[in-house]
Amino acid sequence: MENVFDSKDAQNYIDRINHLSPESQGLWGKMSVDQMLAHCNVSYEMVYEPEKHKKPGGVAKFILKTFVKSKIVGEKSYPRNGPTSPQFIISDQKNFEEEKKRLIGFIQKTQQLGASAFDGKESFSFGKLKAQEWNNMFAKHLNHHLAQFGV
């Protein structure tokens, strides 16, 4: 798996994103390319702009940590057409260039902060995560959706 904290791997993600266009079509799923970019931004918003999202309550967080966490932060890839958490559903049209710019900025910021900034950092849904778990979560999500759009 790629390392989002490595400059070459981060640049690879940026290069893949730069191969997208507003006309890019998904190979599976329902999202348009602008919605996919906005959807990918949600993971980073929860870290860098947490005020935009409602934190799960105690019971929901217990369920997420117990039943969902290992699927999200583990190394196994996401299946096609898997379920999407409600906070990640983007149903309205977005500005492609704006979402693309934001995603690239989040990838760059994460890489520049480095693994040490994420080791033991509290996740919105899963509690404290190791840097490798943050990496897996970000990398898997990006790979899944960039592959969805053929880049």
PDB file of C-alpha atoms in Angstrom:
ATOM      1  CA  MET A   1       0.000   0.000   0.000  1.00  0.00           C
ATOM      2  CA  GLU A   2       1.138   3.520  -0.752  1.00  0.00           C
ATOM      3  CA  ASN A   3       2.289   5.787   2.035  1.00  0.00           C
ATOM      4  CA  VAL A   4       0.349   9.081   2.082  1.00  0.00           C
ATOM      5  CA  PHE A   5       3.128  10.574   4.194  1.00  0.00           C
ATOM      6  CA  ASP A   6       5.745   9.906   1.483  1.00  0.00           C
ATOM      7  CA  SER A   7       6.280  12.751  -1.005  1.00  0.00           C
ATOM      8  CA  LYS A   8       6.519  10.447  -4.057  1.00  0.00           C
ATOM      9  CA  ASP A   9       3.364   8.541  -3.154  1.00  0.00           C
ATOM     10  CA  ALA A  10       1.491  11.782  -2.410  1.00  0.00           C
ATOM     11  CA  GLN A  11       2.592  13.144  -5.788  1.00  0.00           C
ATOM     12  CA  ASN A  12       1.368   9.939  -7.444  1.00  0.00           C
ATOM     13  CA  TYR A  13      -2.115  10.581  -6.016  1.00  0.00           C
ATOM     14  CA  ILE A  14      -1.982  14.180  -7.239  1.00  0.00           C
ATOM     15  CA  ASP A  15      -0.906  13.042 -10.713  1.00  0.00           C
ATOM     16  CA  ARG A  16      -3.808  10.580 -10.825  1.00  0.00           C
ATOM     17  CA  ILE A  17      -6.251  13.309  -9.744  1.00  0.00           C
ATOM     18  CA  ASN A  18      -4.850  15.606 -12.442  1.00  0.00           C
ATOM     19  CA  HIS A  19      -5.774  12.965 -15.054  1.00  0.00           C
ATOM     20  CA  LEU A  20      -9.438  13.430 -14.165  1.00  0.00           C
ATOM     21  CA  SER A  21     -11.659  15.832 -16.081  1.00  0.00           C
ATOM     22  CA  PRO A  22     -15.225  17.034 -15.532  1.00  0.00           C
ATOM     23  CA  GLU A  23     -16.219  14.486 -18.200  1.00  0.00           C
ATOM     24  CA  SER A  24     -14.573  11.484 -16.445  1.00  0.00           C
ATOM     25  CA  GLN A  25     -17.046   8.638 -16.017  1.00  0.00           C
ATOM     26  CA  GLY A  26     -17.102   6.143 -13.184  1.00  0.00           C
ATOM     27  CA  LEU A  27     -16.602   2.472 -13.967  1.00  0.00           C
ATOM     28  CA  TRP A  28     -19.032   1.570 -11.175  1.00  0.00           C
ATOM     29  CA  GLY A  29     -21.191   3.329  -8.601  1.00  0.00           C
ATOM     30  CA  LYS A  30     -23.535   6.296  -8.813  1.00  0.00           C
ATOM     31  CA  MET A  31     -21.308   9.319  -8.151  1.00  0.00           C
ATOM     32  CA  SER A  32     -20.225  11.806 -10.766  1.00  0.00           C
ATOM     33  CA  VAL A  33     -16.559  12.777 -10.766  1.00  0.00           C
ATOM     34  CA  ASP A  34     -17.231  16.077  -8.942  1.00  0.00           C
ATOM     35  CA  GLN A  35     -19.220  14.199  -6.274  1.00  0.00           C
ATOM     36  CA  MET A  36     -16.408  11.640  -5.925  1.00  0.00           C
ATOM     37  CA  LEU A  37     -13.854  14.376  -5.297  1.00  0.00           C
ATOM     38  CA  ALA A  38     -16.139  16.008  -2.707  1.00  0.00           C
ATOM     39  CA  HIS A  39     -16.722  12.566  -1.154  1.00  0.00           C
ATOM     40  CA  CYS A  40     -12.953  12.000  -0.841  1.00  0.00           C
ATOM     41  CA  ASN A  41     -12.602  15.428   0.755  1.00  0.00           C
ATOM     42  CA  VAL A  42     -14.893  14.401   3.626  1.00  0.00           C
ATOM     43  CA  SER A  43     -12.170  12.167   5.152  1.00  0.00           C
ATOM     44  CA  TYR A  44      -9.832  15.134   5.291  1.00  0.00           C
ATOM     45  CA  GLU A  45     -12.500  17.583   6.434  1.00  0.00           C
ATOM     46  CA  MET A  46     -13.026  15.413   9.507  1.00  0.00           C
ATOM     47  CA  VAL A  47      -9.361  16.012  10.360  1.00  0.00           C
ATOM     48  CA  TYR A  48      -8.816  19.595   9.209  1.00  0.00           C
ATOM     49  CA  GLU A  49     -12.333  21.101   9.296  1.00  0.00           C
ATOM     50  CA  PRO A  50     -14.144  19.064  11.984  1.00  0.00           C
ATOM     51  CA  GLU A  51     -16.737  21.767  12.567  1.00  0.00           C
ATOM     52  CA  LYS A  52     -18.315  20.797   9.226  1.00  0.00           C
ATOM     53  CA  HIS A  53     -19.357  17.369  10.490  1.00  0.00           C
ATOM     54  CA  LYS A  54     -21.352  15.997  13.397  1.00  0.00           C
ATOM     55  CA  LYS A  55     -19.400  13.625  15.625  1.00  0.00           C
ATOM     56  CA  PRO A  56     -21.035  10.262  16.272  1.00  0.00           C
ATOM     57  CA  GLY A  57     -22.592   9.781  19.713  1.00  0.00           C
ATOM     58  CA  GLY A  58     -21.333   7.256  22.259  1.00  0.00           C
ATOM     59  CA  VAL A  59     -23.365   4.275  21.042  1.00  0.00           C
ATOM     60  CA  ALA A  60     -22.633   4.992  17.372  1.00  0.00           C
ATOM     61  CA  LYS A  61     -18.918   5.411  18.106  1.00  0.00           C
ATOM     62  CA  PHE A  62     -18.873   2.081  19.990  1.00  0.00           C
ATOM     63  CA  ILE A  63     -20.489   0.356  17.007  1.00  0.00           C
ATOM     64  CA  LEU A  64     -18.077   2.022  14.583  1.00  0.00           C
ATOM     65  CA  LYS A  65     -15.023   1.087  16.666  1.00  0.00           C
ATOM     66  CA  THR A  66     -16.230  -2.480  17.219  1.00  0.00           C
ATOM     67  CA  PHE A  67     -17.598  -3.440  13.803  1.00  0.00           C
ATOM     68  CA  VAL A  68     -16.385  -0.970  11.182  1.00  0.00           C
ATOM     69  CA  LYS A  69     -12.925   0.234  12.222  1.00  0.00           C
ATOM     70  CA  SER A  70     -10.955  -2.847  11.123  1.00  0.00           C
ATOM     71  CA  LYS A  71     -12.514  -2.685   7.640  1.00  0.00           C
ATOM     72  CA  ILE A  72     -11.637   0.985   7.264  1.00  0.00           C
ATOM     73  CA  VAL A  73      -8.116   1.106   8.738  1.00  0.00           C
ATOM     74  CA  GLY A  74      -7.005  -2.414   7.782  1.00  0.00           C
ATOM     75  CA  GLU A  75      -5.035  -3.219   4.646  1.00  0.00           C
ATOM     76  CA  LYS A  76      -7.760  -5.035   2.677  1.00  0.00           C
ATOM     77  CA  SER A  77      -9.167  -2.991  -0.233  1.00  0.00           C
ATOM     78  CA  TYR A  78     -12.755  -1.819  -0.288  1.00  0.00           C
ATOM     79  CA  PRO A  79     -15.176  -3.828  -2.437  1.00  0.00           C
ATOM     80  CA  ARG A  80     -16.983  -2.136  -5.306  1.00  0.00           C
ATOM     81  CA  ASN A  81     -20.412  -0.724  -4.529  1.00  0.00           C
ATOM     82  CA  GLY A  82     -19.979  -1.110  -0.765  1.00  0.00           C
ATOM     83  CA  PRO A  83     -22.144   0.797   1.701  1.00  0.00           C
ATOM     84  CA  THR A  84     -21.436   4.488   2.262  1.00  0.00           C
ATOM     85  CA  SER A  85     -21.694   6.204   5.625  1.00  0.00           C
ATOM     86  CA  PRO A  86     -24.366   8.946   5.504  1.00  0.00           C
ATOM     87  CA  GLN A  87     -21.806  11.698   6.210  1.00  0.00           C
ATOM     88  CA  PHE A  88     -19.960  10.705   3.041  1.00  0.00           C
ATOM     89  CA  ILE A  89     -22.955  10.767   0.702  1.00  0.00           C
ATOM     90  CA  ILE A  90     -22.745  13.669  -1.736  1.00  0.00           C
ATOM     91  CA  SER A  91     -26.009  14.051  -3.619  1.00  0.00           C
ATOM     92  CA  ASP A  92     -25.728  17.537  -5.099  1.00  0.00           C
ATOM     93  CA  GLN A  93     -23.528  18.706  -7.945  1.00  0.00           C
ATOM     94  CA  LYS A  94     -20.167  20.187  -6.932  1.00  0.00           C
ATOM     95  CA  ASN A  95     -17.610  22.422  -8.624  1.00  0.00           C
ATOM     96  CA  PHE A  96     -15.091  19.998 -10.147  1.00  0.00           C
ATOM     97  CA  GLU A  97     -12.101  22.369 -10.090  1.00  0.00           C
ATOM     98  CA  GLU A  98     -12.796  23.528  -6.530  1.00  0.00           C
ATOM     99  CA  GLU A  99     -13.133  19.975  -5.181  1.00  0.00           C
ATOM    100  CA  LYS A 100     -10.041  18.861  -7.085  1.00  0.00           C
ATOM    101  CA  LYS A 101      -8.005  21.767  -5.700  1.00  0.00           C
ATOM    102  CA  ARG A 102      -9.208  21.052  -2.153  1.00  0.00           C
ATOM    103  CA  LEU A 103      -8.355  17.341  -2.388  1.00  0.00           C
ATOM    104  CA  ILE A 104      -4.873  18.034  -3.720  1.00  0.00           C
ATOM    105  CA  GLY A 105      -4.342  20.561  -0.909  1.00  0.00           C
ATOM    106  CA  PHE A 106      -5.448  18.049   1.729  1.00  0.00           C
ATOM    107  CA  ILE A 107      -3.112  15.383   0.295  1.00  0.00           C
ATOM    108  CA  GLN A 108      -0.202  17.847   0.330  1.00  0.00           C
ATOM    109  CA  LYS A 109      -0.959  19.029   3.857  1.00  0.00           C
ATOM    110  CA  THR A 110      -1.184  15.458   5.169  1.00  0.00           C
ATOM    111  CA  GLN A 111       2.117  14.515   3.517  1.00  0.00           C
ATOM    112  CA  GLN A 112       3.852  17.638   4.848  1.00  0.00           C
ATOM    113  CA  LEU A 113       2.613  17.124   8.405  1.00  0.00           C
ATOM    114  CA  GLY A 114       3.961  13.579   8.253  1.00  0.00           C
ATOM    115  CA  ALA A 115       3.247  10.347  10.076  1.00  0.00           C
ATOM    116  CA  SER A 116       4.323  11.695  13.462  1.00  0.00           C
ATOM    117  CA  ALA A 117       1.472  14.249  13.414  1.00  0.00           C
ATOM    118  CA  PHE A 118      -1.030  11.413  13.005  1.00  0.00           C
ATOM    119  CA  ASP A 119       0.404   8.794  15.359  1.00  0.00           C
ATOM    120  CA  GLY A 120      -2.065   8.609  18.243  1.00  0.00           C
ATOM    121  CA  LYS A 121      -4.307  11.282  16.685  1.00  0.00           C
ATOM    122  CA  GLU A 122      -7.993  11.003  17.532  1.00  0.00           C
ATOM    123  CA  SER A 123     -10.241   9.940  14.676  1.00  0.00           C
ATOM    124  CA  PHE A 124     -13.747  11.326  14.349  1.00  0.00           C
ATOM    125  CA  SER A 125     -15.263   7.843  14.449  1.00  0.00           C
ATOM    126  CA  PHE A 126     -12.670   5.333  15.629  1.00  0.00           C
ATOM    127  CA  GLY A 127     -10.791   6.862  18.559  1.00  0.00           C
ATOM    128  CA  LYS A 128      -7.009   7.162  18.583  1.00  0.00           C
ATOM    129  CA  LEU A 129      -5.323   5.662  15.530  1.00  0.00           C
ATOM    130  CA  LYS A 130      -1.722   4.781  14.769  1.00  0.00           C
ATOM    131  CA  ALA A 131      -0.072   6.573  11.852  1.00  0.00           C
ATOM    132  CA  GLN A 132      -0.246   3.350   9.806  1.00  0.00           C
ATOM    133  CA  GLU A 133      -4.000   3.150  10.371  1.00  0.00           C
ATOM    134  CA  TRP A 134      -4.435   6.747   9.212  1.00  0.00           C
ATOM    135  CA  ASN A 135      -2.313   5.930   6.185  1.00  0.00           C
ATOM    136  CA  ASN A 136      -4.367   2.843   5.354  1.00  0.00           C
ATOM    137  CA  MET A 137      -7.617   4.757   5.705  1.00  0.00           C
ATOM    138  CA  PHE A 138      -6.540   7.637   3.456  1.00  0.00           C
ATOM    139  CA  ALA A 139      -4.690   5.475   0.898  1.00  0.00           C
ATOM    140  CA  LYS A 140      -7.430   2.847   0.551  1.00  0.00           C
ATOM    141  CA  HIS A 141     -10.114   5.464   0.090  1.00  0.00           C
ATOM    142  CA  LEU A 142      -8.151   7.398  -2.523  1.00  0.00           C
ATOM    143  CA  ASN A 143      -7.143   4.239  -4.413  1.00  0.00           C
ATOM    144  CA  HIS A 144     -10.710   2.932  -4.399  1.00  0.00           C
ATOM    145  CA  HIS A 145     -12.248   6.073  -5.858  1.00  0.00           C
ATOM    146  CA  LEU A 146      -9.455   6.960  -8.268  1.00  0.00           C
ATOM    147  CA  ALA A 147      -9.675   3.409  -9.644  1.00  0.00           C
ATOM    148  CA  GLN A 148     -13.458   3.873  -9.836  1.00  0.00           C
ATOM    149  CA  PHE A 149     -12.774   6.673 -12.324  1.00  0.00           C
ATOM    150  CA  GLY A 150     -10.049   4.826 -14.213  1.00  0.00           C
ATOM    151  CA  VAL A 151      -6.993   6.728 -12.973  1.00  0.00           C
TER     152      VAL A 151
END
